[in-house]
Amino acid sequence: MTTSNSIPVIKGLFAETSEGPRLLGCRCATCGTLYFPKAANCQNPDCGDSKLEDASFGPHGKLYSCAVQNFPPPPPAKYDEPFAPYAVGLVDLAEGLRILGRISTDDVNGLKIGSEMELVLEPLCREDDGSEIITWKFRPI
Ligand SMILES: [Zn+2]
């Protein structure tokens, strides 16, 4: 859930749609290769074309791998004080993409590989002016 003073971590990577959050990427119209984030050209060496069209991905996937970060990230990464360990995972989306993202859970050591996950848009940290930096995360369901 985002608020009026929410700022995306990077503009154009994700959106809240009428059907829920989605990652914004593209698909090669010729060979079907999917890209997130958007690519300028198709990178498939067997594809002779580069006709890319917008595509959105999510919200369902399965946890492929994860790791717990027990240390604060180095600058310029931002985080709220006090630092709390968080999990980062690779999620296989139903569309066929494997996406890296933070995992939204209080039980970072209880994550299970193969668990069903859903895409969520949540705060990454809060700026000094009170605005929230929003990013995509995956939450166990
Ligand atoms: Zn292609």
PDB file of C-alpha atoms in Angstrom, residues 6-141:
ATOM      1  CA  SER A   6       5.335   7.747  -1.626  1.00  0.00           C
ATOM      2  CA  ILE A   7       8.167   7.845  -4.128  1.00  0.00           C
ATOM      3  CA  PRO A   8       9.154   4.837  -6.267  1.00  0.00           C
ATOM      4  CA  VAL A   9      12.757   3.721  -5.727  1.00  0.00           C
ATOM      5  CA  ILE A  10      13.150   3.978  -9.515  1.00  0.00           C
ATOM      6  CA  LYS A  11      10.384   5.406 -11.688  1.00  0.00           C
ATOM      7  CA  GLY A  12       8.820   3.058 -14.235  1.00  0.00           C
ATOM      8  CA  LEU A  13       9.785  -0.273 -12.675  1.00  0.00           C
ATOM      9  CA  PHE A  14       6.386  -1.087 -11.158  1.00  0.00           C
ATOM     10  CA  ALA A  15       2.838   0.170 -10.895  1.00  0.00           C
ATOM     11  CA  GLU A  16      -0.274  -0.313  -8.804  1.00  0.00           C
ATOM     12  CA  THR A  17      -2.997  -1.424 -11.239  1.00  0.00           C
ATOM     13  CA  SER A  18      -6.700  -2.128 -10.781  1.00  0.00           C
ATOM     14  CA  GLU A  19      -5.709  -5.806 -10.442  1.00  0.00           C
ATOM     15  CA  GLY A  20      -2.901  -5.105  -7.951  1.00  0.00           C
ATOM     16  CA  PRO A  21       0.816  -4.427  -8.186  1.00  0.00           C
ATOM     17  CA  ARG A  22       2.725  -5.338 -11.324  1.00  0.00           C
ATOM     18  CA  LEU A  23       6.341  -5.173 -12.471  1.00  0.00           C
ATOM     19  CA  LEU A  24       6.707  -3.261 -15.740  1.00  0.00           C
ATOM     20  CA  GLY A  25       8.832  -4.905 -18.403  1.00  0.00           C
ATOM     21  CA  CYS A  26       8.543  -5.917 -22.003  1.00  0.00           C
ATOM     22  CA  ARG A  27       8.185  -8.922 -24.312  1.00  0.00           C
ATOM     23  CA  CYS A  28       9.766  -9.558 -27.685  1.00  0.00           C
ATOM     24  CA  ALA A  29       6.886  -9.825 -30.150  1.00  0.00           C
ATOM     25  CA  THR A  30       8.999 -12.089 -32.386  1.00  0.00           C
ATOM     26  CA  CYS A  31      10.443 -14.708 -30.021  1.00  0.00           C
ATOM     27  CA  GLY A  32       8.470 -14.102 -26.808  1.00  0.00           C
ATOM     28  CA  THR A  33      11.485 -13.447 -24.561  1.00  0.00           C
ATOM     29  CA  LEU A  34      10.474 -11.495 -21.445  1.00  0.00           C
ATOM     30  CA  TYR A  35      12.483  -8.679 -19.876  1.00  0.00           C
ATOM     31  CA  PHE A  36      12.414  -6.930 -16.525  1.00  0.00           C
ATOM     32  CA  PRO A  37      13.316  -4.163 -16.396  1.00  0.00           C
ATOM     33  CA  LYS A  38      12.496  -3.109 -19.942  1.00  0.00           C
ATOM     34  CA  ALA A  39      15.193  -3.787 -22.514  1.00  0.00           C
ATOM     35  CA  ALA A  40      16.142  -1.618 -25.479  1.00  0.00           C
ATOM     36  CA  ASN A  41      16.659  -4.637 -27.772  1.00  0.00           C
ATOM     37  CA  CYS A  42      15.927  -8.359 -27.710  1.00  0.00           C
ATOM     38  CA  GLN A  43      18.985 -10.138 -26.250  1.00  0.00           C
ATOM     39  CA  ASN A  44      18.049 -13.601 -27.548  1.00  0.00           C
ATOM     40  CA  PRO A  45      20.884 -14.573 -29.954  1.00  0.00           C
ATOM     41  CA  ASP A  46      18.464 -16.790 -31.920  1.00  0.00           C
ATOM     42  CA  CYS A  47      16.050 -13.910 -32.503  1.00  0.00           C
ATOM     43  CA  GLY A  48      16.664 -11.801 -35.553  1.00  0.00           C
ATOM     44  CA  ASP A  49      14.220  -9.092 -34.573  1.00  0.00           C
ATOM     45  CA  SER A  50      13.889  -6.593 -31.797  1.00  0.00           C
ATOM     46  CA  LYS A  51      10.225  -5.709 -31.757  1.00  0.00           C
ATOM     47  CA  LEU A  52       9.565  -5.156 -28.051  1.00  0.00           C
ATOM     48  CA  GLU A  53       6.154  -4.478 -26.576  1.00  0.00           C
ATOM     49  CA  ASP A  54       5.243  -3.436 -23.031  1.00  0.00           C
ATOM     50  CA  ALA A  55       4.334  -6.229 -20.635  1.00  0.00           C
ATOM     51  CA  SER A  56       3.558  -6.437 -16.947  1.00  0.00           C
ATOM     52  CA  PHE A  57       4.417  -9.273 -14.587  1.00  0.00           C
ATOM     53  CA  GLY A  58       3.139 -10.662 -11.309  1.00  0.00           C
ATOM     54  CA  PRO A  59       1.726 -11.005  -8.792  1.00  0.00           C
ATOM     55  CA  HIS A  60       2.215 -14.776  -8.310  1.00  0.00           C
ATOM     56  CA  GLY A  61       5.412 -16.766  -8.046  1.00  0.00           C
ATOM     57  CA  LYS A  62       7.421 -19.300  -6.057  1.00  0.00           C
ATOM     58  CA  LEU A  63      10.489 -18.710  -3.925  1.00  0.00           C
ATOM     59  CA  TYR A  64      13.514 -20.140  -5.769  1.00  0.00           C
ATOM     60  CA  SER A  65      16.245 -19.044  -3.357  1.00  0.00           C
ATOM     61  CA  CYS A  66      16.790 -16.598  -0.516  1.00  0.00           C
ATOM     62  CA  ALA A  67      19.381 -15.218   1.871  1.00  0.00           C
ATOM     63  CA  VAL A  68      19.134 -13.181   5.068  1.00  0.00           C
ATOM     64  CA  GLN A  69      21.080  -9.924   5.198  1.00  0.00           C
ATOM     65  CA  ASN A  70      22.301  -9.550   8.776  1.00  0.00           C
ATOM     66  CA  PHE A  71      24.268  -6.356   8.161  1.00  0.00           C
ATOM     67  CA  PRO A  72      23.313  -2.841   7.025  1.00  0.00           C
ATOM     68  CA  PRO A  73      23.850  -2.243   3.312  1.00  0.00           C
ATOM     69  CA  PRO A  74      26.745   0.108   2.466  1.00  0.00           C
ATOM     70  CA  PRO A  75      26.068   3.634   1.158  1.00  0.00           C
ATOM     71  CA  PRO A  76      24.417   4.847  -0.959  1.00  0.00           C
ATOM     72  CA  ALA A  77      21.814   2.254   0.067  1.00  0.00           C
ATOM     73  CA  LYS A  78      19.346   3.615   2.607  1.00  0.00           C
ATOM     74  CA  TYR A  79      17.547   1.875   5.429  1.00  0.00           C
ATOM     75  CA  ASP A  80      15.533   2.863   8.475  1.00  0.00           C
ATOM     76  CA  GLU A  81      17.233   2.894  11.876  1.00  0.00           C
ATOM     77  CA  PRO A  82      17.502   0.726  13.815  1.00  0.00           C
ATOM     78  CA  PHE A  83      18.676  -1.754  11.210  1.00  0.00           C
ATOM     79  CA  ALA A  84      16.774  -5.029  11.164  1.00  0.00           C
ATOM     80  CA  PRO A  85      17.900  -8.130   9.251  1.00  0.00           C
ATOM     81  CA  TYR A  86      15.926  -8.663   6.062  1.00  0.00           C
ATOM     82  CA  ALA A  87      15.644 -11.376   3.433  1.00  0.00           C
ATOM     83  CA  VAL A  88      16.366 -11.076  -0.266  1.00  0.00           C
ATOM     84  CA  GLY A  89      15.094 -13.744  -2.603  1.00  0.00           C
ATOM     85  CA  LEU A  90      14.808 -14.933  -6.157  1.00  0.00           C
ATOM     86  CA  VAL A  91      11.202 -15.575  -7.126  1.00  0.00           C
ATOM     87  CA  ASP A  92      10.096 -17.510 -10.195  1.00  0.00           C
ATOM     88  CA  LEU A  93       7.096 -15.575 -11.487  1.00  0.00           C
ATOM     89  CA  ALA A  94       4.253 -17.465 -13.150  1.00  0.00           C
ATOM     90  CA  GLU A  95       5.145 -15.705 -16.426  1.00  0.00           C
ATOM     91  CA  GLY A  96       8.563 -17.393 -16.450  1.00  0.00           C
ATOM     92  CA  LEU A  97      10.846 -14.639 -15.161  1.00  0.00           C
ATOM     93  CA  ARG A  98      13.150 -15.103 -12.159  1.00  0.00           C
ATOM     94  CA  ILE A  99      13.156 -11.811 -10.221  1.00  0.00           C
ATOM     95  CA  LEU A 100      15.323 -10.641  -7.338  1.00  0.00           C
ATOM     96  CA  GLY A 101      13.578  -8.745  -4.578  1.00  0.00           C
ATOM     97  CA  ARG A 102      13.286  -8.178  -0.885  1.00  0.00           C
ATOM     98  CA  ILE A 103      11.031 -10.558   0.985  1.00  0.00           C
ATOM     99  CA  SER A 104       8.274  -8.996   3.069  1.00  0.00           C
ATOM    100  CA  THR A 105       8.217 -11.026   6.278  1.00  0.00           C
ATOM    101  CA  ASP A 106       9.001 -10.684   9.961  1.00  0.00           C
ATOM    102  CA  ASP A 107      10.159 -14.315  10.006  1.00  0.00           C
ATOM    103  CA  VAL A 108      13.285 -14.027   7.827  1.00  0.00           C
ATOM    104  CA  ASN A 109      14.632 -17.372   9.052  1.00  0.00           C
ATOM    105  CA  GLY A 110      11.346 -19.201   8.439  1.00  0.00           C
ATOM    106  CA  LEU A 111      11.243 -18.849   4.649  1.00  0.00           C
ATOM    107  CA  LYS A 112      10.850 -22.082   2.689  1.00  0.00           C
ATOM    108  CA  ILE A 113      12.135 -22.647  -0.843  1.00  0.00           C
ATOM    109  CA  GLY A 114       9.199 -23.356  -3.151  1.00  0.00           C
ATOM    110  CA  SER A 115       6.747 -21.290  -1.088  1.00  0.00           C
ATOM    111  CA  GLU A 116       4.019 -19.418  -2.934  1.00  0.00           C
ATOM    112  CA  MET A 117       4.802 -15.704  -3.046  1.00  0.00           C
ATOM    113  CA  GLU A 118       2.941 -12.591  -4.131  1.00  0.00           C
ATOM    114  CA  LEU A 119       4.226  -9.270  -5.381  1.00  0.00           C
ATOM    115  CA  VAL A 120       3.658  -6.295  -3.065  1.00  0.00           C
ATOM    116  CA  LEU A 121       4.686  -2.632  -3.182  1.00  0.00           C
ATOM    117  CA  GLU A 122       6.005  -1.555   0.212  1.00  0.00           C
ATOM    118  CA  PRO A 123       8.267   1.047   1.801  1.00  0.00           C
ATOM    119  CA  LEU A 124      11.990   0.454   1.519  1.00  0.00           C
ATOM    120  CA  CYS A 125      12.822   3.317   3.873  1.00  0.00           C
ATOM    121  CA  ARG A 126      11.683   6.779   4.923  1.00  0.00           C
ATOM    122  CA  GLU A 127      13.381   9.998   3.793  1.00  0.00           C
ATOM    123  CA  ASP A 128      14.218  12.834   6.185  1.00  0.00           C
ATOM    124  CA  ASP A 129      11.183  14.808   4.902  1.00  0.00           C
ATOM    125  CA  GLY A 130       8.868  11.937   5.873  1.00  0.00           C
ATOM    126  CA  SER A 131       8.258  10.629   2.359  1.00  0.00           C
ATOM    127  CA  GLU A 132       8.483   6.893   1.794  1.00  0.00           C
ATOM    128  CA  ILE A 133      10.654   5.246  -0.816  1.00  0.00           C
ATOM    129  CA  ILE A 134       8.586   2.408  -2.300  1.00  0.00           C
ATOM    130  CA  THR A 135       9.932  -0.741  -3.902  1.00  0.00           C
ATOM    131  CA  TRP A 136       8.636  -4.129  -4.971  1.00  0.00           C
ATOM    132  CA  LYS A 137       8.895  -7.025  -2.551  1.00  0.00           C
ATOM    133  CA  PHE A 138       7.601 -10.577  -2.424  1.00  0.00           C
ATOM    134  CA  ARG A 139       5.462 -11.783   0.454  1.00  0.00           C
ATOM    135  CA  PRO A 140       4.814 -15.409   1.370  1.00  0.00           C
ATOM    136  CA  ILE A 141       1.124 -16.346   1.000  1.00  0.00           C
TER     137      ILE A 141
END
